[in-house]
Coordinates of C-alpha atoms in Angstrom, one line a residue:
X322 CA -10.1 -3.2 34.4
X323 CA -12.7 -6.0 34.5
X324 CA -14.1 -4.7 31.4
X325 CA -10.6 -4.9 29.8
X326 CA -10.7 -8.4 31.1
X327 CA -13.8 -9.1 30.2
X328 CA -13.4 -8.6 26.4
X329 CA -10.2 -10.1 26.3
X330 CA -12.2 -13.7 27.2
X331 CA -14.9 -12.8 24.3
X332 CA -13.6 -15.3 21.0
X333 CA -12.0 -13.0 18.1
X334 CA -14.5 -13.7 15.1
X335 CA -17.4 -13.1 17.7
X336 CA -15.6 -9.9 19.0
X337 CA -15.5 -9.1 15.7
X338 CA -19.5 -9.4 14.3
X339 CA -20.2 -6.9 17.6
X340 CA -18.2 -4.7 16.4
X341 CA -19.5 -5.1 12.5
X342 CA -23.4 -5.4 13.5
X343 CA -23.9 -1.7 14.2
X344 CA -22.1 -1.0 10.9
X345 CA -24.5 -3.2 8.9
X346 CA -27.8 -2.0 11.0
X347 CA -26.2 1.5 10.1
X348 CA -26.1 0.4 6.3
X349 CA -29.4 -1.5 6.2
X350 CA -31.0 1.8 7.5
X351 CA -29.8 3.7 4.6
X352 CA -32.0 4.9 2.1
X353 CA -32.3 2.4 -1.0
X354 CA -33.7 5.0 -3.2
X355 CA -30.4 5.9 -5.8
X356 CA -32.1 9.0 -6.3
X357 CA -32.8 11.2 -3.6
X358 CA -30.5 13.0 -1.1
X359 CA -27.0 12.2 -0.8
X360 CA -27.5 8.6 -2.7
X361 CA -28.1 10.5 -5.9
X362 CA -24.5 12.3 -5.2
X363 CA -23.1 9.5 -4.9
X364 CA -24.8 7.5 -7.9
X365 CA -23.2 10.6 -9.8
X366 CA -19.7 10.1 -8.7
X367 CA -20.3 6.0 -9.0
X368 CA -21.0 7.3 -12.9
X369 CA -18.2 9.5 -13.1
X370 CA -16.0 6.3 -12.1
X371 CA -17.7 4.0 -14.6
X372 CA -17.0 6.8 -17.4
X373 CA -13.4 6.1 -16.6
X374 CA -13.6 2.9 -16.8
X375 CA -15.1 3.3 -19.5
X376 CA -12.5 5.3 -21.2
X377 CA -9.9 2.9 -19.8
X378 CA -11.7 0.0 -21.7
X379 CA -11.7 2.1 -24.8
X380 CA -7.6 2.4 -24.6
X381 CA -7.5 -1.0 -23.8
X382 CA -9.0 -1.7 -26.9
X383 CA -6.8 0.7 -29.0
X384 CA -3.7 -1.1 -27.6
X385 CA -5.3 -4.6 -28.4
X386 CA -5.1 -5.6 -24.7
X387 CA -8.2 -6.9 -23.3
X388 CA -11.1 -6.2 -25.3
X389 CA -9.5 -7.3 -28.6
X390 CA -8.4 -10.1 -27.0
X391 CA -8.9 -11.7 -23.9
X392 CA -6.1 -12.3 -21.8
X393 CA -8.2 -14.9 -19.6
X394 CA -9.2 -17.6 -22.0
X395 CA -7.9 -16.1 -25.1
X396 CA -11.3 -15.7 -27.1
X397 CA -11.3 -12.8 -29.3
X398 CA -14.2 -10.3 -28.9
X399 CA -15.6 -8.6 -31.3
X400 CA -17.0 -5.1 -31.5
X401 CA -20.5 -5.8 -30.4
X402 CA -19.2 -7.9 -27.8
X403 CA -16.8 -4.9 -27.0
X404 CA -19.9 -2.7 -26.6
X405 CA -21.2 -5.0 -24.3
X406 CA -18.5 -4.6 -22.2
X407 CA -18.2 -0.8 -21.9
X408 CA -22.0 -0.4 -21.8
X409 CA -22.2 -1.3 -17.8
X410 CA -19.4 0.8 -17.0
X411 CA -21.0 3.8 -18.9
X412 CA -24.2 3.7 -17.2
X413 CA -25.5 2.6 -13.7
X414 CA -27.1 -0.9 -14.4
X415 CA -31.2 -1.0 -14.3
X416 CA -32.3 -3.0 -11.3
X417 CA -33.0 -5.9 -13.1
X418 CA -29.7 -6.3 -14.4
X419 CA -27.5 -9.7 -12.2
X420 CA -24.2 -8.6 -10.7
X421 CA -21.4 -11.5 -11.5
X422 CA -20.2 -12.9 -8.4
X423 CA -16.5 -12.1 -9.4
X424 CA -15.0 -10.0 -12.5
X425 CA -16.0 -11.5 -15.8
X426 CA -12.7 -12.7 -17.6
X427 CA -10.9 -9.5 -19.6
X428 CA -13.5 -7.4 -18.0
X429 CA -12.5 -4.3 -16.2
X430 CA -15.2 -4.3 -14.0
X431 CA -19.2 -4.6 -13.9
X432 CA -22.1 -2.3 -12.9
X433 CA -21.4 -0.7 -9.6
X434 CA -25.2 0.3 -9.0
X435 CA -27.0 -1.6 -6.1
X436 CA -30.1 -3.4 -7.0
X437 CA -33.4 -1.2 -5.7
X438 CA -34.4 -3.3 -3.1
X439 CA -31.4 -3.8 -1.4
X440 CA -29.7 -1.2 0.6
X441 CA -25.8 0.2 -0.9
X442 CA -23.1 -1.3 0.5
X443 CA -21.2 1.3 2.7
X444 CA -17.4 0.6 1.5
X445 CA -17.2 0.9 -2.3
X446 CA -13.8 2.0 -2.6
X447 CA -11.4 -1.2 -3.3
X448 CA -8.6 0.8 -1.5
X449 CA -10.7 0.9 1.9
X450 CA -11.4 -2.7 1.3
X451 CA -7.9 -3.4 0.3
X452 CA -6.9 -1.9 4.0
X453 CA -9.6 -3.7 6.2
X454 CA -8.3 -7.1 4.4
X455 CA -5.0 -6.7 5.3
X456 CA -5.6 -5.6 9.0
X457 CA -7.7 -8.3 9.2
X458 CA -4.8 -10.7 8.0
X459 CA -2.2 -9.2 10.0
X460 CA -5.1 -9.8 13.4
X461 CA -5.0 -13.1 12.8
X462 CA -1.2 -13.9 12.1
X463 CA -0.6 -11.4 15.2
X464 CA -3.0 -13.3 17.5
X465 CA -2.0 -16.7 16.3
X466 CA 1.8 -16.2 17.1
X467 CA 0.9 -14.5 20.5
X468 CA 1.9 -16.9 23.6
X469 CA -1.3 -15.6 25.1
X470 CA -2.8 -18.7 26.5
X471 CA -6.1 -18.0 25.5
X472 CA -5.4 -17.1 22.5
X473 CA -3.1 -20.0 22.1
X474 CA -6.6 -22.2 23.1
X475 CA -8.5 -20.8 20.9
X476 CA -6.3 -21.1 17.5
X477 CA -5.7 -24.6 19.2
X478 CA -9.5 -25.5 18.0
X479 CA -9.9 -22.9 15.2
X480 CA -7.2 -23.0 12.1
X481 CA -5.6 -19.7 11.2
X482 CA -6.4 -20.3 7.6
X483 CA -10.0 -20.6 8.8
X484 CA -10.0 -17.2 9.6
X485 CA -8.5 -15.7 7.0
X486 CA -11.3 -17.0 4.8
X487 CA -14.3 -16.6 7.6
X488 CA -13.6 -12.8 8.8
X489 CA -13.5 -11.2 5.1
X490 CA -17.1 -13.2 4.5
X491 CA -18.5 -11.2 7.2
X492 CA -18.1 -8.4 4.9
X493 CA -20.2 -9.6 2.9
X494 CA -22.7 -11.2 5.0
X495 CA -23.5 -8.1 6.8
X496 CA -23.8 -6.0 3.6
X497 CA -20.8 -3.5 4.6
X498 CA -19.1 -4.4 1.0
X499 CA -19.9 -5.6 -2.3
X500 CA -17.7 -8.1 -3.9
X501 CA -19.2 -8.1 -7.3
X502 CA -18.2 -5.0 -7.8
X503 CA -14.7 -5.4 -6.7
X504 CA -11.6 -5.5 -8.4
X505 CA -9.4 -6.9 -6.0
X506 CA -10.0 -10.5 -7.1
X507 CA -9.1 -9.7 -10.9
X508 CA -5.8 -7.4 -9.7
X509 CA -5.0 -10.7 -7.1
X510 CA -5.6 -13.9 -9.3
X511 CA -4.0 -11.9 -12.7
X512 CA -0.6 -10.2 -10.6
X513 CA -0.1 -11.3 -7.2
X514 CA -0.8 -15.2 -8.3
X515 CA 1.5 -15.5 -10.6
X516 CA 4.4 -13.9 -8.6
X517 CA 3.4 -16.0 -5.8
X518 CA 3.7 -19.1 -7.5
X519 CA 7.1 -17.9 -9.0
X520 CA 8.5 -17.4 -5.6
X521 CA 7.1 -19.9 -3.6
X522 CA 8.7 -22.4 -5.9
X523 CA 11.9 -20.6 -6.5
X524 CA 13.0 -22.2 -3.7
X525 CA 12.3 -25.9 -4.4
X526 CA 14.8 -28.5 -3.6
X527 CA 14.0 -31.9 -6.1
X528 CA 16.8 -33.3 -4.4
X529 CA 16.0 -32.8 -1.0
X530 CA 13.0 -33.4 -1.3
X531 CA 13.9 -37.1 -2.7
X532 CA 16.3 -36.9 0.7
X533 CA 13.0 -36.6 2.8
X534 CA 13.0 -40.6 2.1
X535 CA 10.2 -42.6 -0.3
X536 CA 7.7 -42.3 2.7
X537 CA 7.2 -38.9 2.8
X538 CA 6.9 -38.5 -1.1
X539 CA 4.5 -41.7 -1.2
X540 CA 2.3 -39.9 1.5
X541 CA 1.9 -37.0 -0.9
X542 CA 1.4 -38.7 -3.8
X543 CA -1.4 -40.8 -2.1
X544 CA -2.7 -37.3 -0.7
X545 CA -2.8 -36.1 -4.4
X546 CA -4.2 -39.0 -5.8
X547 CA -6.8 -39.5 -3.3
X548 CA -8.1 -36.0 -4.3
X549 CA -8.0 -36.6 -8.1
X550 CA -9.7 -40.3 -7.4
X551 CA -12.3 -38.9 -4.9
X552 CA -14.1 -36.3 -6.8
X553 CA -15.0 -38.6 -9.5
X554 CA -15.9 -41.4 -7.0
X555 CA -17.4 -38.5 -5.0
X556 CA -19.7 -38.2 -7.8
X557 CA -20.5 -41.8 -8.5
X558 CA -21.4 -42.5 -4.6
X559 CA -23.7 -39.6 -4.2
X560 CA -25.1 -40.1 -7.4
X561 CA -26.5 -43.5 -6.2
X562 CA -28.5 -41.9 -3.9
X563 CA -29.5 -38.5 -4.6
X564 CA -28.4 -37.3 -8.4
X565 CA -30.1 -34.4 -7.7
X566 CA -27.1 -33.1 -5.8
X567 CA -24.2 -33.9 -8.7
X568 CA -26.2 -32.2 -11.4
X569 CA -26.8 -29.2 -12.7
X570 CA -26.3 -28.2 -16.3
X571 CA -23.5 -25.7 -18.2
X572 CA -22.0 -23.2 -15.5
X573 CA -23.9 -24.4 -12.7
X574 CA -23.1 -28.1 -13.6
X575 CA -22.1 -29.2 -9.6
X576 CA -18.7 -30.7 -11.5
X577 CA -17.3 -27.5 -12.6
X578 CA -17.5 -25.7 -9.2
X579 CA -15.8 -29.0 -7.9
X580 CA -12.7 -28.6 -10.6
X581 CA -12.7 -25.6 -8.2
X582 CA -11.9 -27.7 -5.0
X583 CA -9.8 -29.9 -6.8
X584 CA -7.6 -27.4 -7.6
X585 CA -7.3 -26.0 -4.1
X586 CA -7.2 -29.3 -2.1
X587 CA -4.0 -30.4 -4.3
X588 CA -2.1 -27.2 -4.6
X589 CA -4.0 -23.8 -3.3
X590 CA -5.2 -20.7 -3.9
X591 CA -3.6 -19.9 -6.9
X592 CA -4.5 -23.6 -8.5
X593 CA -8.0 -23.2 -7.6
X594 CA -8.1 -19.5 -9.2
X595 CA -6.4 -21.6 -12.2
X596 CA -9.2 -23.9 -12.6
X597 CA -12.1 -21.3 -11.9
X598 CA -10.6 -19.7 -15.5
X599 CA -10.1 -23.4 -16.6
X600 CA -13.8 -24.6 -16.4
X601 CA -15.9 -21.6 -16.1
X602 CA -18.1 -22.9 -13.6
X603 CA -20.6 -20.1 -12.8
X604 CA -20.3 -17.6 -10.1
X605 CA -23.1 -19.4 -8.0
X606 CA -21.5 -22.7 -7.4
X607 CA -18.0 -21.4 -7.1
X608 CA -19.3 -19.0 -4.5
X609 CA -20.7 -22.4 -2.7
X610 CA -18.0 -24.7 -3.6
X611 CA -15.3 -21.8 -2.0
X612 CA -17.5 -22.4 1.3
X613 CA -17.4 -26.2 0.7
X614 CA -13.8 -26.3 0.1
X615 CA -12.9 -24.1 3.3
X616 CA -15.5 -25.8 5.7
X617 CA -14.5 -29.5 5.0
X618 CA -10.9 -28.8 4.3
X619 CA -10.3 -26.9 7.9
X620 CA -12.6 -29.6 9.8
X621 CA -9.9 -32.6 8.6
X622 CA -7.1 -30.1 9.8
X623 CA -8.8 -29.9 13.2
X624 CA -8.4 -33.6 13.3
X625 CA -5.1 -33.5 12.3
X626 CA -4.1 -31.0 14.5
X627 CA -5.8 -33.2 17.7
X628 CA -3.7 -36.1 16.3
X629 CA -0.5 -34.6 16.5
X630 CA -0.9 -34.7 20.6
X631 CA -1.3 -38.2 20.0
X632 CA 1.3 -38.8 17.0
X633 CA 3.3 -41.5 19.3
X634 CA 0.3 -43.5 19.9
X635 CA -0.7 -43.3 16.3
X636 CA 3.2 -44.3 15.1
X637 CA 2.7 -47.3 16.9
X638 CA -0.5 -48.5 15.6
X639 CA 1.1 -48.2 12.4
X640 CA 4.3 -49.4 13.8
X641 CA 6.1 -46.8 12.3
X642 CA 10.1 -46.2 13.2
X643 CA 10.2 -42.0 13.5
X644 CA 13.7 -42.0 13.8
X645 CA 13.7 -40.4 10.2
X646 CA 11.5 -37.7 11.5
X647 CA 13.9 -36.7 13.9
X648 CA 16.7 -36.5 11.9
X649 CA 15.4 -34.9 9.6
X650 CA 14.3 -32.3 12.2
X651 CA 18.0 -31.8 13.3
X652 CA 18.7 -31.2 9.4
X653 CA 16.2 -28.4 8.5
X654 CA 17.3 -26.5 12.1
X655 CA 20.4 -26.4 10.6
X656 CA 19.4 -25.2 7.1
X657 CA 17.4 -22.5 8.7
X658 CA 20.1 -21.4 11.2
X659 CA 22.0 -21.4 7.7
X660 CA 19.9 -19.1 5.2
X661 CA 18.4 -17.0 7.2
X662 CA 19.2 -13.3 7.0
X663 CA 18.0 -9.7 7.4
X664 CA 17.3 -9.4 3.8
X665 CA 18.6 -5.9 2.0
X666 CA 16.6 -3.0 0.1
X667 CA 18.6 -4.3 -2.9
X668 CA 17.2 -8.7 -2.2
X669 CA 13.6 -7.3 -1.7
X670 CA 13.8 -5.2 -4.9
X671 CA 15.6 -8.5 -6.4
X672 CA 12.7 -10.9 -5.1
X673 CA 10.2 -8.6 -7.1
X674 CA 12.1 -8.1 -9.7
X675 CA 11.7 -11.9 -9.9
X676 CA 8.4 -12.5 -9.1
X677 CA 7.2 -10.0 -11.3
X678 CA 9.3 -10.2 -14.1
X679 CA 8.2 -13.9 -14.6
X680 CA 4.9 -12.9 -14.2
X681 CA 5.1 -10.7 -17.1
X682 CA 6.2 -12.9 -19.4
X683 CA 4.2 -15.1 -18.9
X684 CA 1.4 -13.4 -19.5
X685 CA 3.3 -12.1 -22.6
X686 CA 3.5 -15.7 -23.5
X687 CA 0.3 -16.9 -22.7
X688 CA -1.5 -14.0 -24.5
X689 CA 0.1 -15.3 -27.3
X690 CA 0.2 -19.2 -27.2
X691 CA -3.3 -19.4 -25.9
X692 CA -5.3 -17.6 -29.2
X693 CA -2.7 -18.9 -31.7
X694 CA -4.2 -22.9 -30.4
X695 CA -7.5 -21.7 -30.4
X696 CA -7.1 -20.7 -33.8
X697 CA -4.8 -23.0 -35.3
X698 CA -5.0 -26.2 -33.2
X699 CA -9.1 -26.0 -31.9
X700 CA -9.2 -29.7 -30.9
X701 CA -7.1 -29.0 -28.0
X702 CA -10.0 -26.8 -26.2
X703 CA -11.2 -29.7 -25.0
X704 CA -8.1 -30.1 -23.4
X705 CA -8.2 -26.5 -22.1
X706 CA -4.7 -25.5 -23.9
X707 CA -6.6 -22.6 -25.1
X708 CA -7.2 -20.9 -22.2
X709 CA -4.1 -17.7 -21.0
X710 CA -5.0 -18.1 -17.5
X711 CA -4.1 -21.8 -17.8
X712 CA -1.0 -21.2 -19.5
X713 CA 0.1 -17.9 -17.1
X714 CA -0.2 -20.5 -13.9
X715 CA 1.9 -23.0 -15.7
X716 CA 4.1 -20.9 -17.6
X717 CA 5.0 -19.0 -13.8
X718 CA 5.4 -22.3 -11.9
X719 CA 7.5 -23.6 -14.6
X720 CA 9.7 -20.6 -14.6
X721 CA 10.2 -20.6 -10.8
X722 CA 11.2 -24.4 -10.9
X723 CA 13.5 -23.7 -13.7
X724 CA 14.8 -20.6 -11.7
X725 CA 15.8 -23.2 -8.5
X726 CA 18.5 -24.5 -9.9
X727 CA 20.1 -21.1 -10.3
X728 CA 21.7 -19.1 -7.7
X729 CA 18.3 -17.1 -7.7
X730 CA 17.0 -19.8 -5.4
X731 CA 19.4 -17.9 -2.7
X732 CA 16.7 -15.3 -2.5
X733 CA 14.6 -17.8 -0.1
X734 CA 17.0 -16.3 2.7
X735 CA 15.9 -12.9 2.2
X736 CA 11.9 -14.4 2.4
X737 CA 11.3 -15.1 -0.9
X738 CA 8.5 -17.6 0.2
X739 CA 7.1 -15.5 2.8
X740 CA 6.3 -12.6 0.2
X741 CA 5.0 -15.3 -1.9
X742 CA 3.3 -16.5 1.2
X743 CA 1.6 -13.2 2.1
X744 CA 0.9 -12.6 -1.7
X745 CA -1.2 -16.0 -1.6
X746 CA -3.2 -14.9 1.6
X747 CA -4.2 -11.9 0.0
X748 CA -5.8 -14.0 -3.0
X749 CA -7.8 -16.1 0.2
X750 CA -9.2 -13.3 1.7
X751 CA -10.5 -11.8 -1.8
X752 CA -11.8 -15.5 -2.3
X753 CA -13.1 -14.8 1.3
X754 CA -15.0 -12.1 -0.1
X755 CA -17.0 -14.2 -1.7
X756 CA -17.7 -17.1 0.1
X757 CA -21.6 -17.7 0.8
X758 CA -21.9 -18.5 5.0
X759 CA -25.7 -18.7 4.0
X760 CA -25.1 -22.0 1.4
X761 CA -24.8 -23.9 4.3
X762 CA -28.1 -24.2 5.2
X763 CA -29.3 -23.5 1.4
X764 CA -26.5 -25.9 -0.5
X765 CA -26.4 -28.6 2.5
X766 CA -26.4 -31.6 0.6
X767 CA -22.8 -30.3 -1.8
X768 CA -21.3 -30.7 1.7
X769 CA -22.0 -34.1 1.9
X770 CA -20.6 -34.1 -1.8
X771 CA -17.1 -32.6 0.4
X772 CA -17.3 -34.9 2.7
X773 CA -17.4 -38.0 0.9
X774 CA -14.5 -37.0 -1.2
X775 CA -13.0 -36.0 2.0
X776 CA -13.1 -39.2 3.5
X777 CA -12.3 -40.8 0.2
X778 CA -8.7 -39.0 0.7
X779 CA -8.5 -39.9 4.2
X780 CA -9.1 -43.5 3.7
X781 CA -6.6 -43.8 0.9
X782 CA -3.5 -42.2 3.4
X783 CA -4.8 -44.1 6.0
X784 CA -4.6 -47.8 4.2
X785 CA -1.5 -46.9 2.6
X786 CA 0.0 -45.4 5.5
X787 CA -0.5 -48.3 7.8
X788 CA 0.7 -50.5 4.8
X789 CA 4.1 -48.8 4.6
X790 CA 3.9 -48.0 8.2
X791 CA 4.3 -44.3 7.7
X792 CA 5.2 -41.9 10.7
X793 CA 2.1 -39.7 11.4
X794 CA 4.4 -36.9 10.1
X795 CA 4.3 -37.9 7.0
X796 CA 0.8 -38.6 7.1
X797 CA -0.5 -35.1 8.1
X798 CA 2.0 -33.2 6.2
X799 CA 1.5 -35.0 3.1
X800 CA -2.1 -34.4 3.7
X801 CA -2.1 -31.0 4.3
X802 CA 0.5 -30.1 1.4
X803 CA -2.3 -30.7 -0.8
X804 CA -5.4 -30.1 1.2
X805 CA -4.2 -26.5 2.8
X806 CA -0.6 -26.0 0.8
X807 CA 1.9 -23.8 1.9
X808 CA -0.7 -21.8 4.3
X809 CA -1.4 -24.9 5.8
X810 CA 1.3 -27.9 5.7
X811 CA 4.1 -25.4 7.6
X812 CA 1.5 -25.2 10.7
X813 CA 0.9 -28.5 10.5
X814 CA 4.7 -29.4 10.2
X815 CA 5.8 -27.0 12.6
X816 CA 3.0 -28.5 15.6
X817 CA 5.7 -31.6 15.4
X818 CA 8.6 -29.0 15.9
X819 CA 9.4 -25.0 14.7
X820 CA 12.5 -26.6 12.5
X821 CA 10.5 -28.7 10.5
X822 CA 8.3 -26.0 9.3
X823 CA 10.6 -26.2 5.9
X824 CA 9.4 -29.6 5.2
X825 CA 5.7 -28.7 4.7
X826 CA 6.9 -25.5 2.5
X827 CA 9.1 -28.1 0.3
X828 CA 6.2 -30.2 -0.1
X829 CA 3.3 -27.8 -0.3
X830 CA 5.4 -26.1 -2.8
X831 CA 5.4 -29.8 -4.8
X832 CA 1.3 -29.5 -4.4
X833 CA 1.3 -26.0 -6.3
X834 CA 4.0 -27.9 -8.7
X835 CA 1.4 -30.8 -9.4
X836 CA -2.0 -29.0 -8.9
X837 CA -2.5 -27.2 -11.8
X838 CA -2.0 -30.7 -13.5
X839 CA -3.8 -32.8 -10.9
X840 CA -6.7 -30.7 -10.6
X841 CA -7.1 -30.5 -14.6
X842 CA -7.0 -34.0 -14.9
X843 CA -9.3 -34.7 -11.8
X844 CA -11.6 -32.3 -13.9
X845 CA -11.4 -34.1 -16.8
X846 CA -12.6 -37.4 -14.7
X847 CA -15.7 -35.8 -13.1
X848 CA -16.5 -34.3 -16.2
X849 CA -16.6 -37.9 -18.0
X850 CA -18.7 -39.1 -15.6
X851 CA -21.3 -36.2 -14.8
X852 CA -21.6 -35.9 -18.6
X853 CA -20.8 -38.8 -20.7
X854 CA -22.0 -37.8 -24.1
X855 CA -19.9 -34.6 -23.3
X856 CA -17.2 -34.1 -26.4

């Protein structure tokens, strides 16, 4: 029994590494000779795989899909680039040969092989992985609702959405998988984004959002601008003093890994996703700037989440009147009370039917927009109208705003948003996947890169806040409806109350609206400055 007890007082992510550090002992001790013993059986079934890849790349390129043209940027490929393609997935890959970080764009896959002086991963099947990411998810959203006290202190000090990026890293760190091989990024950022974005702003409410009063709309706007102002600035301030740490050159210019950020910090997951396609940045520095943007982005929600305790002393520094808070709170328990519902076989089928549908034609869209401006219209690459993925993430949000004013939006009741909702957490924990623990210590100084455009955002809703005397509410949600989105600005709306929970969901659903846009722009911006003579 004080055993039981004992573990019970032992911090879930520590918990967690005891019970992964015999599993990665286990799979540093493993043989790292590919070809002897039960390592050459498996190389032999790893080549089987790749030859059906390989004949799944062929097909593709029959049909036209993928090879003959990519449904990422839109970039034709021809048939030596098409051989380059299916070679890896023919053949194991000579140690020598780099791993990508993530799934090239259009690519099926990469070289599966493990480099000779490094010991094989011990998952390699994407369905195994697939399972320990969701039971990791559903951990954390099962510990983080528990009235446990303990666990009520710890998720007090440590952000769920921490987690949800942290715990699939360890993955990684110990060795137990290999995200470069992995296709559950592609199949999440290509599928599930989409749909996600379609139904998280199917239920979108202009007009009650313009209800929520000009505060709360100025406190986001201020939120987003302070993010598309402070990466640029970011840039300019650090440059000053050490340019060495805003540099970098092609891919792993430090600005293209930050377009990254920008993109998540406005709207979320799905945006940033948008503006890895967008700007290429190379696997390197977006493996960095994911730890950059998850580190500094969780440490202001701490703050946040401290300041809530202390909202009325805050409100009255800025001599705010909150009375607009609390109706508002009365308002949304009624809406909820009102649309909520056990939803039917026939609304869940209905909700992907949605989601999905959109998705496919937008891609159906953008496969076909994005080549015809690359070939008919070239000066608007610099733009980046030619990439798919940039018109798939605009194309879906469009549709799902357009669908809100239909009765489609009465889907929300049946969880519309929360599929979305658990559709975008599976997208962070294959981004958690590849976030590098290690760059902290290695990339320390693009932290101080974060935190300066950090603080330029903070500063902004601070000076504006106090000069429309906004109530803290505002303030943090507006905040955190860009920083965190609709994983973050419902927990930080729902610490005021449970009923206003709605409110962070209406605006976060404005930051994946506007972050596609903001980011691109904010891109723009750092690229002007990190490389004037750029075209």
């Amino acid at each position: 029994m004080k055993y039981s007890v004992l573990i019970s007082r032992i911090p879930l992510p520590l918990l967690l590494c005891l019970l992964l550090l015999p599993c990665h002992a286990w799979s540093q001790s493993r043989p790292a000779d590919v070809g002897s013993g039960s390592n050459a059986a498996s190389v032999t079934a790893v080549a089987e795989a790749n030859s059906v890849s390989a004949d799944a790349v062929s097909e593709d390129a029959v049909s036209g899909d993928v090879v003959s043209g990519d449904v990422v940027s839109g970039d034709v490929v021809s048939s030596a680039d098409a051989a380059q393609v299916a070679e890896p997935l023919q053949s194991v890959a000579p140690a020598t040969t780099p791993i990508p970080e993530l799934p090239a764009e259009g690519e099926s896959g990469g070289a599966l092989a493990p480099a000779s002086d490094a010991s094989p991963p011990l998952i390699t099947n994407d369905a195994v992985l697939l399972g320990l990411l969701l039971a990791m998810l559903g951990v954390v959203f099962w510990t983080s609702s528990s009235p446990n006290p303990r666990l009520q202190t710890f998720y007090k000090y440590v952000p769920m959405l921490l987690l949800c990026y942290f715990l699939p890293s360890l993955l990684t760190l110990f060795g137990l998988v290999d995200p470069h091989a992995s296709q559950l990024y592609y199949v999440a950022s290509r599928y599930l984004l989409p749909a996600s974005l379609v139904l998280l702003t199917l239920s979108v409410d202009l007009r009650e959002i313009l209800k929520l009063g000009p505060k709360a709309l100025i406190m986001f706007l201020t939120g987003t601008l302070g993010v598309i102002l402070g990466g640029p600035l970011a840039i300019l301030i650090v440059g000053l003093f050490a340019p060495g740490l805003v540099g970098g050159e092609g891919p792993d210019a430090v600005w293209r890994g930050m377009t990254t950020v920008a993109g998540s910090w406005i709207g979320g997951g799905a945006n940033q996703a948008a503006m890895k396609e967008v700007f290429e940045p190379s696997d390197q520095i977006y493996s960095v700037m994911v730890t950059v943007d998850v580190l500094v982005a969780e440490f202001w929600m701490m703050f946040l989440l401290l300041g809530i305790g202390k909202a009325k002393q805050i409100d009255a520094w800025f001599k705010a009147d909150a009375s607009s808070v609390t109706r508002l709170q009365k308002k949304m328990e009624a809406f909820s009370l009102k649309s909520a519902r056990i939803p039917t076989v026939a609304e869940l089928f209905a909700i992907l039917a949605v989601g999905f549908g959109c998705t496919a034609i937008s891609h159906a869209v953008a496969d076909w927009i994005a080549p015809w401006i690359k070939l008919n219209a070239p000066y608007l690459s610099a733009l980046s109208l030619d990439s798919a993925f940039f018109w798939l993430i605009i194309l879906a949000t469009t549709l799902g705003v357009g669908l809100s004013f239909t009765p489609l939006r009465n889907l929300e009741g049946a969880g519309a948003s929360k599929l979305g909702t658990v559709f975008i957490f599976i997208l962070v924990a294959t981004i958690g996947l590849g976030m590098d623990l290690s760059a902290i210590v290695t990339y320390g100084g693009l932290f101080i890169v974060g935190l300066v455009w950090m603080a330029i955002h903070v500063l902004l809703l601070v000076v504006v806040g106090y000069w429309i005397r906004s109530p803290f509410f505002f303030l943090a949600v507006g905040s955190k409806a860009n920083i965190g989105g609709a994983a973050s600005a419902p927990v930080i709306a729902a610490a005021f109350h449970p009923a206003l929970a709605p409110v962070g969901v209406l605006l976060a659903v404005m930051g994946y609206v506007l972050g596609t846009y903001g980011a691109w722009l904010c891109g723009l911006m750092m690229r002007a400055i990190a490389e004037p003579g750029a075209g």
